[in-house]
């Protein structure tokens, strides 16, 4: 049996795919040879049949190809066994594709998505749930955490970042420099600073207008970095209701979403979310946020995806997207 992995250079999810293949065939008496083909451009992806990185070919065929998939050098996302998204097929899906009997569920590793925006962590188990998207981008010490929390609370209550004097006061409690802490948070992609060193964003908030305006109950009107960020604000704020005003990026049609914790409703009720990313190194604000958007329905999202083959991604129901947002941002003010 010949397995070939089609990938872009330094694709962060190749290690995950290789690990799951090894788990899938463990204990089986089959001869599996894995080769890699590194592709750098759209023409090469088209010729090879790569619909995002990584793509697995089994004896020359892609068993995970979905209708409407097009050749792409972007990050490829897969449906997980629990209805979310993932950076590689699950062990169960791989066993099915390899015509192997289902594994004992009590011994199989839990499936879950990995961050398409950051290098793989090297953990021995798949990352469970989309909450790990930004697992590697967290404050490293108490001073950074305190500054991070102060910035988040300022956005939630006042609609923007706190003044530098307020950050200086928090930093002084740790005998540290506010600017040094801000620089470290920027370097680890916890916040983004503009060219002047001012706070431009702190996930999930943007200091400048975006397509996603959010009214926080008993709080401020803010802008979210992306659809998932907007959906995660309520859980981060202890379940306070938020109302999101956004639009279908392909048609401009208005979309309104009300969120309380992990529950959400939308107008129109058919609203879905496209979760995508470019296969590139860099902050999530550049590689992911522009590709996490609301659409009025699944056909609209799939049509946009087909028209933008450079962006790999998957369409998820609003309920799944809301749970993803809650998993990512819910713990931020509790750690």
PDB file of C-alpha atoms in Angstrom, residues 32-142:
ATOM      1  CA  UNK A  32       2.773   0.849   4.440  1.00  0.00           C
ATOM      2  CA  UNK A  33       5.309   3.102   2.753  1.00  0.00           C
ATOM      3  CA  UNK A  34       4.927   6.865   3.176  1.00  0.00           C
ATOM      4  CA  UNK A  35       6.506   9.332   0.774  1.00  0.00           C
ATOM      5  CA  UNK A  36       6.305  13.114   0.680  1.00  0.00           C
ATOM      6  CA  UNK A  37       5.936  15.513  -2.223  1.00  0.00           C
ATOM      7  CA  UNK A  38       6.591  19.164  -1.358  1.00  0.00           C
ATOM      8  CA  UNK A  39       4.719  21.599  -3.594  1.00  0.00           C
ATOM      9  CA  UNK A  40       5.325  25.324  -3.733  1.00  0.00           C
ATOM     10  CA  UNK A  41       2.755  26.813  -6.087  1.00  0.00           C
ATOM     11  CA  UNK A  42      -0.756  26.546  -7.441  1.00  0.00           C
ATOM     12  CA  UNK A  43       0.326  24.933 -10.713  1.00  0.00           C
ATOM     13  CA  UNK A  44       2.115  22.119  -8.886  1.00  0.00           C
ATOM     14  CA  UNK A  45      -0.890  21.616  -6.588  1.00  0.00           C
ATOM     15  CA  UNK A  46      -3.193  21.370  -9.601  1.00  0.00           C
ATOM     16  CA  UNK A  47      -0.976  18.833 -11.323  1.00  0.00           C
ATOM     17  CA  UNK A  48      -0.637  16.687  -8.195  1.00  0.00           C
ATOM     18  CA  UNK A  49      -4.254  16.967  -7.064  1.00  0.00           C
ATOM     19  CA  UNK A  50      -3.445  18.633  -3.727  1.00  0.00           C
ATOM     20  CA  UNK A  51      -6.562  20.318  -2.312  1.00  0.00           C
ATOM     21  CA  UNK A  52      -4.760  21.925   0.601  1.00  0.00           C
ATOM     22  CA  UNK A  53      -1.828  20.907   2.762  1.00  0.00           C
ATOM     23  CA  UNK A  54      -1.557  18.170   3.873  1.00  0.00           C
ATOM     24  CA  UNK A  55      -3.360  15.962   1.339  1.00  0.00           C
ATOM     25  CA  UNK A  56      -3.006  12.206   1.727  1.00  0.00           C
ATOM     26  CA  UNK A  57      -3.085   9.990  -1.370  1.00  0.00           C
ATOM     27  CA  UNK A  58      -3.639   6.267  -0.838  1.00  0.00           C
ATOM     28  CA  UNK A  59      -2.487   4.357  -3.905  1.00  0.00           C
ATOM     29  CA  UNK A  60      -2.788   7.619  -5.827  1.00  0.00           C
ATOM     30  CA  UNK A  61      -6.309   8.535  -4.671  1.00  0.00           C
ATOM     31  CA  UNK A  62      -7.531  11.114  -2.149  1.00  0.00           C
ATOM     32  CA  UNK A  63     -10.088   9.268   0.013  1.00  0.00           C
ATOM     33  CA  UNK A  64     -11.005  12.437   1.906  1.00  0.00           C
ATOM     34  CA  UNK A  65     -11.834  14.627  -1.088  1.00  0.00           C
ATOM     35  CA  UNK A  66     -15.033  16.600  -0.586  1.00  0.00           C
ATOM     36  CA  UNK A  67     -17.403  17.786  -3.334  1.00  0.00           C
ATOM     37  CA  UNK A  68     -16.341  21.147  -4.673  1.00  0.00           C
ATOM     38  CA  UNK A  69     -12.735  20.840  -3.442  1.00  0.00           C
ATOM     39  CA  UNK A  70     -10.254  22.587  -5.709  1.00  0.00           C
ATOM     40  CA  UNK A  71      -6.450  22.436  -5.975  1.00  0.00           C
ATOM     41  CA  UNK A  72      -4.829  24.683  -3.398  1.00  0.00           C
ATOM     42  CA  UNK A  73      -1.586  25.382  -1.547  1.00  0.00           C
ATOM     43  CA  UNK A  74      -3.510  26.665   1.478  1.00  0.00           C
ATOM     44  CA  UNK A  75      -4.017  24.948   4.805  1.00  0.00           C
ATOM     45  CA  UNK A  76      -6.374  21.956   4.511  1.00  0.00           C
ATOM     46  CA  UNK A  77      -8.890  21.344   7.265  1.00  0.00           C
ATOM     47  CA  UNK A  78     -10.750  18.080   7.895  1.00  0.00           C
ATOM     48  CA  UNK A  79     -13.955  17.222   9.696  1.00  0.00           C
ATOM     49  CA  UNK A  80     -13.273  15.664  13.074  1.00  0.00           C
ATOM     50  CA  UNK A  81     -15.146  12.726  14.573  1.00  0.00           C
ATOM     51  CA  UNK A  82     -16.988  15.102  16.916  1.00  0.00           C
ATOM     52  CA  UNK A  83     -18.229  17.502  14.259  1.00  0.00           C
ATOM     53  CA  UNK A  84     -15.572  20.181  14.520  1.00  0.00           C
ATOM     54  CA  UNK A  85     -12.538  20.754  12.326  1.00  0.00           C
ATOM     55  CA  UNK A  86      -9.087  19.263  12.437  1.00  0.00           C
ATOM     56  CA  UNK A  87      -5.714  19.549  10.775  1.00  0.00           C
ATOM     57  CA  UNK A  88      -5.635  15.900   9.662  1.00  0.00           C
ATOM     58  CA  UNK A  89      -8.032  12.962   9.257  1.00  0.00           C
ATOM     59  CA  UNK A  90      -8.854  11.176  12.500  1.00  0.00           C
ATOM     60  CA  UNK A  91      -7.452   7.740  13.302  1.00  0.00           C
ATOM     61  CA  UNK A  92     -10.905   6.259  12.743  1.00  0.00           C
ATOM     62  CA  UNK A  93     -11.214   7.945   9.344  1.00  0.00           C
ATOM     63  CA  UNK A  94      -7.755   6.753   8.339  1.00  0.00           C
ATOM     64  CA  UNK A  95      -8.554   3.174   9.335  1.00  0.00           C
ATOM     65  CA  UNK A  96     -11.702   3.317   7.208  1.00  0.00           C
ATOM     66  CA  UNK A  97      -9.765   4.726   4.251  1.00  0.00           C
ATOM     67  CA  UNK A  98      -7.193   1.946   4.646  1.00  0.00           C
ATOM     68  CA  UNK A  99      -9.951  -0.694   4.776  1.00  0.00           C
ATOM     69  CA  UNK A 100      -9.078  -1.634   8.348  1.00  0.00           C
ATOM     70  CA  UNK A 101     -11.572  -2.688  10.998  1.00  0.00           C
ATOM     71  CA  UNK A 102     -12.636   0.042  13.449  1.00  0.00           C
ATOM     72  CA  UNK A 103     -10.255   0.380  16.383  1.00  0.00           C
ATOM     73  CA  UNK A 104     -11.240  -0.208  19.992  1.00  0.00           C
ATOM     74  CA  UNK A 105     -12.663   3.196  20.891  1.00  0.00           C
ATOM     75  CA  UNK A 106     -11.359   2.834  24.428  1.00  0.00           C
ATOM     76  CA  UNK A 107      -7.786   2.923  23.178  1.00  0.00           C
ATOM     77  CA  UNK A 108      -8.033   5.405  20.323  1.00  0.00           C
ATOM     78  CA  UNK A 109      -6.588   8.864  20.831  1.00  0.00           C
ATOM     79  CA  UNK A 110      -9.242  11.604  21.051  1.00  0.00           C
ATOM     80  CA  UNK A 111      -9.675  13.536  17.837  1.00  0.00           C
ATOM     81  CA  UNK A 112      -9.473  17.282  17.724  1.00  0.00           C
ATOM     82  CA  UNK A 113      -8.329  20.217  15.657  1.00  0.00           C
ATOM     83  CA  UNK A 114      -4.916  21.790  15.594  1.00  0.00           C
ATOM     84  CA  UNK A 115      -3.885  25.332  14.862  1.00  0.00           C
ATOM     85  CA  UNK A 116      -3.452  26.008  11.160  1.00  0.00           C
ATOM     86  CA  UNK A 117      -1.958  29.344  12.050  1.00  0.00           C
ATOM     87  CA  UNK A 118       0.965  28.206  14.168  1.00  0.00           C
ATOM     88  CA  UNK A 119       3.628  25.500  14.172  1.00  0.00           C
ATOM     89  CA  UNK A 120       2.698  22.128  15.614  1.00  0.00           C
ATOM     90  CA  UNK A 121       3.449  21.792  19.312  1.00  0.00           C
ATOM     91  CA  UNK A 122       4.862  18.276  19.120  1.00  0.00           C
ATOM     92  CA  UNK A 123       2.496  16.920  21.756  1.00  0.00           C
ATOM     93  CA  UNK A 124       1.959  13.173  21.589  1.00  0.00           C
ATOM     94  CA  UNK A 125      -1.826  13.477  21.567  1.00  0.00           C
ATOM     95  CA  UNK A 126      -4.034  15.379  19.102  1.00  0.00           C
ATOM     96  CA  UNK A 127      -5.256  18.698  20.406  1.00  0.00           C
ATOM     97  CA  UNK A 128      -8.812  18.324  21.644  1.00  0.00           C
ATOM     98  CA  UNK A 129     -11.296  20.905  20.356  1.00  0.00           C
ATOM     99  CA  UNK A 130     -10.757  24.196  18.629  1.00  0.00           C
ATOM    100  CA  UNK A 131      -9.827  25.826  21.932  1.00  0.00           C
ATOM    101  CA  UNK A 132      -6.231  24.852  21.168  1.00  0.00           C
ATOM    102  CA  UNK A 133      -6.048  27.133  18.123  1.00  0.00           C
ATOM    103  CA  UNK A 134      -4.290  29.660  20.233  1.00  0.00           C
ATOM    104  CA  UNK A 135      -2.977  27.316  22.886  1.00  0.00           C
ATOM    105  CA  UNK A 136       0.610  28.194  22.079  1.00  0.00           C
ATOM    106  CA  UNK A 137      -0.096  31.928  22.176  1.00  0.00           C
ATOM    107  CA  UNK A 138      -0.614  32.573  25.872  1.00  0.00           C
ATOM    108  CA  UNK A 139       0.960  34.939  28.400  1.00  0.00           C
ATOM    109  CA  UNK A 140       4.086  33.363  29.833  1.00  0.00           C
ATOM    110  CA  UNK A 141       4.258  34.818  33.348  1.00  0.00           C
ATOM    111  CA  UNK A 142       2.097  36.616  35.961  1.00  0.00           C
TER     112      UNK A 142
END
